[in-house]
């Protein structure tokens, strides 16, 4: 079956620290991979995506690379800001099938 | 213009009542979804519709009934509400089921059953 595993949170960092949120997946076939972000009181928004192996998705200083050999899609940012505090979801989307979301990782960035 | 809009944003009701949550998308997408998010932020798919037809119905009590009058709308009706139904419910849409198309989410409906 299809599943997504994320590192457990919460993750608490100081402003300008380096961020990594690990994500690994199990899937049949070759899914697309996504990172979504949920700010307090809001719905999920797409942060970035990658549709095939070795693709790198990037947006707002965040990056993630589709690693087929390690079935991973880790999220990174070089210097986090207080405004990055949110819950981050890794997700996969096999063709013709439903989106599968990870459990979410809460990030708190302190000034 | 809001791409995926759901109403109401907040819903407080008593156990045993029947309530509906409405969802509309103006993106021209063929696929719509309902997700339930619990207090730990875990997202669980409930239903998925493609071109007004049900394609996914996860293990959800039959007190929950989705209705899709057209491709742009997917409403959720809940009968005999229970305390455990308290959660945030998200509607979403995508161009197709799965693949490289992203899902767009509504703002959520926070349902509180007292």
XYZ file of C-alpha atoms in Angstrom:
225
model
C 0.000 0.000 0.000
C 0.858 3.668 -0.045
C 2.034 5.454 3.086
C 4.030 8.461 4.249
C 6.148 8.731 7.366
C 7.346 12.036 8.773
C 9.579 12.892 11.693
C 7.633 13.473 14.852
C 7.325 16.983 16.101
C 7.098 19.457 17.448
C 10.269 20.975 16.067
C 11.388 24.158 17.799
C 14.098 26.306 16.241
C 15.534 29.751 16.695
C 15.185 32.262 13.892
C 17.789 31.815 11.131
C 18.438 28.182 12.079
C 18.630 25.433 9.449
C 15.539 23.284 9.058
C 15.197 19.668 8.000
C 11.952 17.727 8.215
C 12.381 14.118 7.169
C 9.845 12.347 4.993
C 9.947 8.811 3.646
C 7.307 7.012 1.658
C 6.112 3.630 0.482
C 4.282 3.486 -2.809
C 3.466 1.315 -5.751
C 4.525 2.818 -9.032
C 5.962 6.309 -9.325
C 3.969 8.831 -7.353
C 4.300 12.582 -7.334
C 5.487 13.990 -4.012
C 4.327 17.147 -2.262
C 4.908 19.294 0.767
C 1.911 21.186 2.087
C 1.911 23.823 4.838
C -0.914 24.663 7.212
C -0.768 27.975 9.054
C -2.853 28.333 12.221
C -6.566 28.455 11.513
C -6.141 27.905 7.786
C -6.396 25.132 5.238
C -3.463 23.377 3.626
C -1.486 25.162 0.934
C 0.893 23.598 -1.530
C 4.470 24.520 -0.648
C 6.329 22.576 -3.337
C 6.168 19.421 -5.384
C 8.273 17.008 -7.454
C 6.881 14.676 -10.063
C 9.770 12.344 -10.851
C 13.005 10.994 -9.438
C 15.782 13.552 -8.860
C 13.404 16.473 -9.346
C 13.885 19.285 -6.854
C 10.890 21.290 -5.757
C 11.502 24.737 -4.291
C 9.459 27.666 -3.034
C 9.898 30.480 -0.495
C 13.399 29.253 0.374
C 12.218 25.686 1.022
C 13.595 22.800 -1.018
C 13.021 19.054 -1.301
C 14.509 16.501 -3.688
C 12.704 13.366 -4.873
C 15.067 10.506 -3.953
C 13.765 7.290 -5.429
C 16.680 5.176 -4.179
C 15.997 6.117 -0.547
C 12.237 6.735 -1.029
C 12.613 10.101 0.641
C 11.533 13.702 0.131
C 13.106 15.666 2.983
C 12.161 19.322 3.396
C 14.963 21.833 4.015
C 15.346 25.547 4.524
C 18.586 27.327 5.173
C 17.317 30.057 7.481
C 13.873 29.857 9.057
C 11.778 32.836 10.087
C 9.133 33.237 12.752
C 6.556 33.404 9.964
C 7.465 29.816 8.972
C 5.824 28.502 12.137
C 3.169 26.099 10.903
C 2.371 22.414 10.429
C 4.073 20.769 7.461
C 2.635 17.742 5.670
C 4.452 15.455 3.294
C 2.162 13.762 0.766
C 2.258 11.445 -2.199
C -0.104 11.084 -5.101
C 0.007 7.906 -7.160
C -1.525 8.252 -10.589
C -5.252 7.608 -10.503
C -5.303 7.193 -6.751
C -6.001 9.286 -3.730
C -3.534 11.656 -2.071
C -1.865 10.139 0.990
C -0.700 12.533 3.702
C 1.842 12.065 6.442
C 0.891 12.846 10.057
C 2.256 16.394 9.904
C 5.171 18.042 11.709
C 4.595 21.145 13.769
C 7.354 23.745 13.469
C 7.755 26.578 15.960
C 10.336 29.263 15.229
C 11.319 31.492 18.133
C 12.583 35.060 17.673
C -11.897 34.869 -5.519
C -11.643 31.866 -3.241
C -10.757 28.726 -5.176
C -12.316 26.232 -2.743
C -14.850 27.645 -0.329
C -16.704 25.823 2.379
C -19.420 26.970 4.738
C -19.837 27.363 7.579
C -16.395 28.005 9.016
C -17.549 27.152 12.540
C -20.386 24.850 13.542
C -21.417 24.141 17.118
C -24.279 21.745 17.597
C -25.749 19.266 20.031
C -25.429 15.519 19.945
C -28.082 13.834 17.872
C -28.572 16.746 15.472
C -28.215 16.573 11.703
C -25.987 19.116 9.956
C -24.541 19.856 6.528
C -21.318 21.424 5.346
C -21.208 22.893 1.859
C -18.247 23.044 -0.485
C -17.804 24.728 -3.829
C -14.796 25.034 -6.118
C -14.407 27.450 -9.019
C -11.285 25.876 -10.498
C -13.044 23.662 -13.026
C -11.628 20.563 -11.347
C -13.114 17.123 -11.869
C -12.211 15.628 -8.482
C -13.313 16.707 -5.023
C -12.559 15.329 -1.569
C -13.586 15.477 2.050
C -10.928 15.097 4.745
C -11.267 14.954 8.515
C -8.491 16.462 10.641
C -8.352 15.408 14.276
C -6.960 17.335 17.218
C -3.454 15.993 16.505
C -3.635 17.408 12.974
C -3.817 13.948 11.381
C -5.627 14.103 8.028
C -7.906 11.253 7.044
C -9.585 10.935 3.655
C -13.297 10.358 3.943
C -14.654 10.572 0.407
C -13.487 11.313 -3.086
C -15.678 12.161 -6.068
C -14.678 12.311 -9.703
C -17.125 13.848 -12.174
C -19.883 13.592 -9.587
C -19.264 9.890 -9.021
C -18.006 8.414 -5.779
C -14.583 6.819 -6.251
C -13.331 6.521 -2.689
C -15.340 5.848 0.415
C -13.065 5.091 3.321
C -14.258 3.473 6.505
C -16.647 6.190 7.520
C -19.892 5.659 9.468
C -22.908 5.706 7.205
C -24.150 8.690 9.207
C -21.895 10.648 6.852
C -23.295 11.078 3.379
C -21.662 13.114 0.628
C -23.711 14.645 -2.151
C -22.389 16.056 -5.386
C -25.093 17.893 -7.348
C -22.535 18.930 -9.970
C -18.771 18.867 -10.499
C -18.267 22.151 -8.659
C -20.011 21.134 -5.452
C -19.502 18.415 -2.884
C -21.574 18.722 0.263
C -21.285 16.648 3.403
C -24.330 15.735 5.433
C -23.958 14.233 8.887
C -26.837 12.540 10.720
C -27.146 11.911 14.446
C -23.998 13.784 15.379
C -21.783 12.283 18.069
C -19.132 13.801 20.330
C -16.416 11.966 18.378
C -17.401 13.786 15.206
C -15.845 16.959 16.598
C -12.985 17.832 14.270
C -12.025 20.131 11.434
C -13.407 19.027 8.076
C -11.629 20.074 4.901
C -12.930 20.050 1.390
C -10.388 19.869 -1.424
C -10.306 19.576 -5.186
C -7.846 18.553 -7.879
C -7.883 18.370 -11.643
C -7.776 14.575 -11.570
C -7.503 11.809 -8.983
C -3.833 11.502 -8.193
C -0.835 12.002 -10.414
C 1.059 15.262 -10.596
C -1.924 17.535 -10.022
C -1.994 19.341 -6.719
C -4.942 19.454 -4.359
C -6.449 22.782 -3.361
C -7.985 22.992 0.094
C -10.760 25.030 1.600
C -10.323 26.894 4.865
C -11.936 24.147 6.886
C -15.075 23.808 8.993
C -14.496 23.393 12.704
C -17.313 21.200 13.976
C -17.895 21.029 17.704
C -20.486 18.606 19.038
C -21.600 19.284 22.602
